[in-house]
Tab-separated table of C-alpha atoms in Angstrom:
chain	number	residue	atom	x	y	z
A	1	UNK	CA	-36.339	38.364	2.380
A	2	UNK	CA	-34.260	41.519	3.045
A	3	UNK	CA	-30.865	41.428	4.504
A	4	UNK	CA	-32.568	42.180	8.292
A	5	UNK	CA	-35.474	39.441	8.389
A	6	UNK	CA	-32.155	37.144	8.829
A	7	UNK	CA	-31.473	36.688	13.075
A	8	UNK	CA	-28.100	38.256	13.141
A	9	UNK	CA	-24.773	35.586	14.946
A	10	UNK	CA	-22.266	37.712	16.221
A	11	UNK	CA	-18.811	37.368	13.503
A	12	UNK	CA	-17.166	35.400	17.221
A	13	UNK	CA	-19.964	32.951	17.345
A	14	UNK	CA	-19.467	32.339	13.052
A	15	UNK	CA	-15.772	31.722	13.867
A	16	UNK	CA	-16.015	29.356	16.260
A	17	UNK	CA	-18.433	27.120	14.580
A	18	UNK	CA	-16.784	27.395	11.975
A	19	UNK	CA	-13.414	26.778	14.237
A	20	UNK	CA	-14.931	23.529	15.159
A	21	UNK	CA	-15.878	22.496	11.756
A	22	UNK	CA	-13.111	22.475	10.460
A	23	UNK	CA	-11.130	20.381	13.110
A	24	UNK	CA	-14.147	18.061	13.733
A	25	UNK	CA	-13.118	17.530	9.839
A	26	UNK	CA	-9.711	17.480	10.408
A	27	UNK	CA	-10.386	14.438	13.326
A	28	UNK	CA	-12.048	12.712	10.517
A	29	UNK	CA	-9.853	13.312	7.978
A	30	UNK	CA	-6.342	11.719	10.350
A	31	UNK	CA	-9.038	8.575	11.100
A	32	UNK	CA	-9.301	7.856	7.845
A	33	UNK	CA	-6.018	8.423	7.132
A	34	UNK	CA	-4.867	5.773	9.505
A	35	UNK	CA	-7.464	3.686	8.331
A	36	UNK	CA	-5.856	3.534	5.017
A	37	UNK	CA	-2.422	3.208	5.912
A	38	UNK	CA	-2.789	0.456	8.880
A	39	UNK	CA	-4.681	-1.285	6.050
A	40	UNK	CA	-2.457	-1.158	2.873
A	41	UNK	CA	0.360	-1.677	5.796
A	42	UNK	CA	-1.417	-4.946	6.378
A	43	UNK	CA	-1.885	-5.872	3.077
A	44	UNK	CA	1.776	-5.037	2.718
A	45	UNK	CA	2.735	-7.096	5.765
A	46	UNK	CA	0.747	-10.274	4.339
A	47	UNK	CA	2.189	-9.819	0.690
A	48	UNK	CA	5.348	-10.147	2.683
A	49	UNK	CA	5.034	-12.970	5.070
A	50	UNK	CA	4.083	-14.743	1.756
A	51	UNK	CA	7.540	-14.296	0.567
A	52	UNK	CA	9.345	-15.118	2.492
A	53	UNK	CA	7.540	-18.302	3.926
A	54	UNK	CA	7.980	-18.917	0.099
A	55	UNK	CA	11.002	-18.681	0.058
A	56	UNK	CA	12.015	-20.652	3.233
A	57	UNK	CA	9.789	-24.243	2.012
A	58	UNK	CA	11.110	-23.460	-1.629
A	59	UNK	CA	15.127	-23.301	-0.284
A	60	UNK	CA	14.231	-26.819	1.352
A	61	UNK	CA	12.904	-28.703	-1.134
A	62	UNK	CA	15.110	-27.562	-3.658
A	63	UNK	CA	18.139	-29.287	-1.795
A	64	UNK	CA	16.321	-32.140	-1.743
A	65	UNK	CA	14.963	-32.019	-5.563
A	66	UNK	CA	18.875	-31.185	-6.442
A	67	UNK	CA	21.002	-33.790	-4.723
A	68	UNK	CA	18.626	-35.945	-6.464
A	69	UNK	CA	19.160	-33.964	-9.373
A	70	UNK	CA	23.002	-33.847	-8.929
A	71	UNK	CA	22.967	-37.600	-9.053
A	72	UNK	CA	20.826	-38.503	-11.664
A	73	UNK	CA	23.386	-36.303	-14.261
A	74	UNK	CA	25.735	-38.595	-12.424
A	75	UNK	CA	23.891	-41.625	-13.181
A	76	UNK	CA	24.807	-40.436	-17.526
A	77	UNK	CA	28.568	-39.372	-16.656
A	78	UNK	CA	28.806	-36.718	-15.648
A	79	UNK	CA	31.420	-35.527	-13.159
A	80	UNK	CA	29.756	-34.039	-10.140
A	81	UNK	CA	31.657	-31.087	-9.852
A	82	UNK	CA	30.257	-30.330	-13.122
A	83	UNK	CA	26.689	-32.046	-12.446
A	84	UNK	CA	26.250	-29.645	-9.155
A	85	UNK	CA	27.199	-26.605	-11.378
A	86	UNK	CA	24.835	-27.415	-13.862
A	87	UNK	CA	21.810	-27.798	-11.139
A	88	UNK	CA	23.139	-24.759	-9.384
A	89	UNK	CA	22.762	-22.960	-12.473
A	90	UNK	CA	19.141	-23.799	-13.095
A	91	UNK	CA	18.258	-23.145	-9.687
A	92	UNK	CA	20.016	-19.433	-9.529
A	93	UNK	CA	18.173	-18.929	-12.964
A	94	UNK	CA	14.701	-19.914	-11.622
A	95	UNK	CA	15.495	-17.736	-8.409
A	96	UNK	CA	16.287	-14.760	-10.173
A	97	UNK	CA	12.696	-14.956	-12.007
A	98	UNK	CA	10.646	-15.667	-8.299
A	99	UNK	CA	12.772	-12.399	-7.184
A	100	UNK	CA	11.391	-9.985	-10.026
A	101	UNK	CA	7.782	-11.469	-9.461
A	102	UNK	CA	7.375	-10.224	-6.126
A	103	UNK	CA	9.474	-6.887	-7.146
A	104	UNK	CA	6.699	-6.625	-9.268
A	105	UNK	CA	3.997	-7.414	-7.586
A	106	UNK	CA	5.333	-4.976	-4.786
A	107	UNK	CA	5.618	-2.052	-6.851
A	108	UNK	CA	2.844	-2.518	-8.586
A	109	UNK	CA	1.225	-1.568	-4.261
A	110	UNK	CA	0.277	1.394	-4.394
A	111	UNK	CA	0.990	3.619	-0.204
A	112	UNK	CA	-0.734	6.349	-1.295
A	113	UNK	CA	-3.473	6.763	1.147
A	114	UNK	CA	-6.137	7.442	-1.739
A	115	UNK	CA	-9.272	7.385	0.102
A	116	UNK	CA	-8.054	9.910	2.395
A	117	UNK	CA	-6.544	12.331	-0.455
A	118	UNK	CA	-9.974	12.230	-2.846
A	119	UNK	CA	-11.269	13.246	0.741
A	120	UNK	CA	-9.609	16.219	1.963
A	121	UNK	CA	-9.226	17.719	-1.913
A	122	UNK	CA	-13.088	17.694	-1.890
A	123	UNK	CA	-13.457	19.005	1.843
A	124	UNK	CA	-11.126	21.692	0.051
A	125	UNK	CA	-13.779	22.009	-2.268
A	126	UNK	CA	-16.926	22.753	-0.429
A	127	UNK	CA	-14.116	25.434	2.465
A	128	UNK	CA	-13.513	27.314	-1.141
A	129	UNK	CA	-17.035	27.067	-2.480
A	130	UNK	CA	-18.518	28.129	1.364
A	131	UNK	CA	-16.037	30.669	1.740
A	132	UNK	CA	-16.248	32.612	-1.223
A	133	UNK	CA	-20.135	31.989	-1.478
A	134	UNK	CA	-20.534	34.118	1.245
């Protein structure tokens, strides 16, 4: 097959086709990015909602438990102020541990749109191959 056997396509037509394909590719990547970021934001929002709900329920329960513990220590002869201080210190330690766990879980969440980044890299590689091969 010789170069003369191929139908001739104008440069303008080739450029227009390239622009249309790149435009479609770009729109597809933007749509993928939007979907991925929405998914990640939803996951993060759900996790934060659970943390807040857990904190509220824990506070209500801790009020009752703390009062019972303070009265329990008072029954053993501990001064009311010291009993409240001891229970407060234990609860503060528990709260610190809970917050550290929640922060660690949030740090492990990646907000980077990884699928979109990989897809864009692949598209860029294909475009490089096509432009260098032609």
